[in-house]
Amino acid sequence: MSYQNAKQQYAAFGVDTDAAIETLKTVPLSLHCWQGDDVRGFDTDPNKPLTGGIQTTGNYPGRARTPEELMADIDRVISLVPGTVKLNLHASYAIFNEENGGWVDRDKLEPKHFQKWVDFCRERGLGCDFNPTFFSHPKCDPLTLSSPNEETRRFWVDHGRACVRISQYLAEQLGQPCVMNIWIGDGFKDIPADRLGPRLRCKQSFDEILSEPFDPKLVYPCAESKVFGIGVESYTVTSAEWCVKYAASRPDCITLMDNGHYHPTEVVSDKLSAVLAYDEKVALHITRGVRWDSDHVVLFDDETREICKEVVRCGLDRVFLALDFFDASINRISAWVNGFRNVQKALLYALLEPKEELKALQDEGNLTKLMVRLEEQKTMPFGTVWEEYCRRCGAPADRAWYSDVERYEEDVLRKRG
Ligand code: RNT
Ligand code: ZN
C-alpha cells in the first residue's frame, strides 16, 4: 500500500497522518546509556557485582568497556532510530582523565566529569537527563539515603547534591531541561522491625538533596518507586506511596513511574492520568516486566501501546519519556534499537487514534460503539505510516536496520575482549 492510500484511509477515520508524523518527530525520548555496558559504569571496578536489587543476566559479546566504546555504540543506535533522541546518563558514567584531575568518589563529582558527555550531546544536538547512582558502590551499607549510619547517609546526600549541580549544568549547557531521577534500592530481604524509621530518614535525605539550589524550569527531580528488588523482597523504602507522597510534598519534585515496578496486574497506563489530575508533569521509565524482573527490552505490546495512548491523550508535553531496560543476553545495540523503535511505534500508533471521536463515544455512554472503533483501529494500515515516518526521519525502515547491527557486531563488537 502507498502512503497516500494509507493517509486517505486514516483521513476517512478523522485522523491526519501527516500531523501525527510531524508531532512525533519533535518528542524527546531518553535513551539510557546503561544498556550498553550492563549497568557497570566507569567510576568503580567494572567487575564488581551490580547491587541495589537489580541484575543483568547474560554475557553476549561486545559490552562497551570504555566511554569511547559506549559513545560509538550510542552513535550506532542513533543512526538506526527515528525521532528525537535525548541521552540519559547515570552518575557512575563520569569520565575521569588527567585534564579533570582523575578519579573522585561519588560525593565529590563535578560537572567537569561529564564534560565529554556534554560535548558528545552538543555535537549531536541532544539534551541529557541524569541519575545519581545509589548502587554498586562500597558505601552502600547496603542502605544509602535511608541508612541509620549518619556517615553513610551523609555520603549519599552529598552525592545527590553533587548530581543536582551536574543536572543544572547539563540543562544549561544543552539548552534542554534535565530530568534528574532518584531511584534507590534501599530495603530488606526479610521482615523488618522498623519500617517507618528508614522512610523518615529517606525523606530527610531527599529534602537535603533538593535543598541544593537549582532552576526548576531546567532541572526536574523525580522520585522513582519500586515494589521489590532481587535480595530486597520484603520491604522497599521508596515504595509507590512513599514516592507519590514525597513528590506531592514539594512543588519541585515529580513522580517517576517505571512500569516494571508494580504488582503484575497493576498498569502504569491507568496510573498516569491519576497523577496528572494533580501534577503538571510526570516522568516515565518505559520497560517490560516479566514475572519478577522489571527490565526486559520494550516490545510493541499492548501495555506499551496503552501507555503511549495515555501519554498522547494527557499531553505529550506533560510526560518525560525515558527507556529503562538492560539485557546482556542479546546484541545490546539491537536491544536498544528495538526498544527505542517500539516506543516510537507505540507513540505513532497512539497519535493515529481519532481521540476526539472516541472520547465523545465514552461521554455519550456509547460504550458498544467505542469498543468497535477501538478494535477497528488495530487493522488500519499502521505499518505504512510507520514506514513513512522512518523515511521522513532519515531512519531505516523495519527490515532495513538489523543487517547494520549484524555488520557492526562483526566489525566492532566481536573484536572487544
Ligand atoms: C531499577 C530502576 C532504575 C534503574 C536505573 C539503572 O529497578 O528501574 O531506574 O533501572 O536507574
Ligand atoms: Zn527505572
XYZ file of N, CA and C in Angstrom, residues 141 143-156 201:
48
model
N 25.541 0.372 52.486
C 25.879 -0.404 53.703
C 24.892 -1.518 54.089
N 22.187 0.001 52.848
C 21.275 1.134 52.660
C 22.073 2.363 52.213
N 21.358 3.336 51.686
C 22.021 4.578 51.243
C 21.328 5.769 51.918
N 20.341 6.352 51.249
C 19.677 7.546 51.790
C 18.842 7.248 53.033
N 18.579 5.984 53.296
C 17.783 5.656 54.487
C 18.639 5.016 55.577
N 19.934 5.029 55.389
C 20.812 4.352 56.350
C 20.759 5.006 57.728
N 20.778 4.164 58.791
C 20.857 4.720 60.143
C 22.273 5.199 60.472
N 23.219 4.804 59.640
C 24.595 5.257 59.845
C 24.737 6.647 59.222
N 24.952 7.626 60.066
C 24.926 9.012 59.618
C 26.016 9.303 58.573
N 27.154 8.645 58.740
C 28.242 8.880 57.783
C 27.840 8.375 56.382
N 27.225 7.199 56.364
C 26.757 6.647 55.080
C 25.710 7.566 54.456
N 24.744 7.924 55.271
C 23.637 8.748 54.771
C 24.192 10.075 54.222
N 25.096 10.660 54.966
C 25.691 11.941 54.548
C 26.401 11.793 53.207
N 27.169 10.711 53.060
C 27.885 10.474 51.795
C 26.897 10.482 50.622
N 25.786 9.779 50.800
C 24.833 9.660 49.692
C 24.038 10.944 49.469
N 14.062 8.766 57.512
C 15.432 9.202 57.183
C 15.546 9.486 55.694
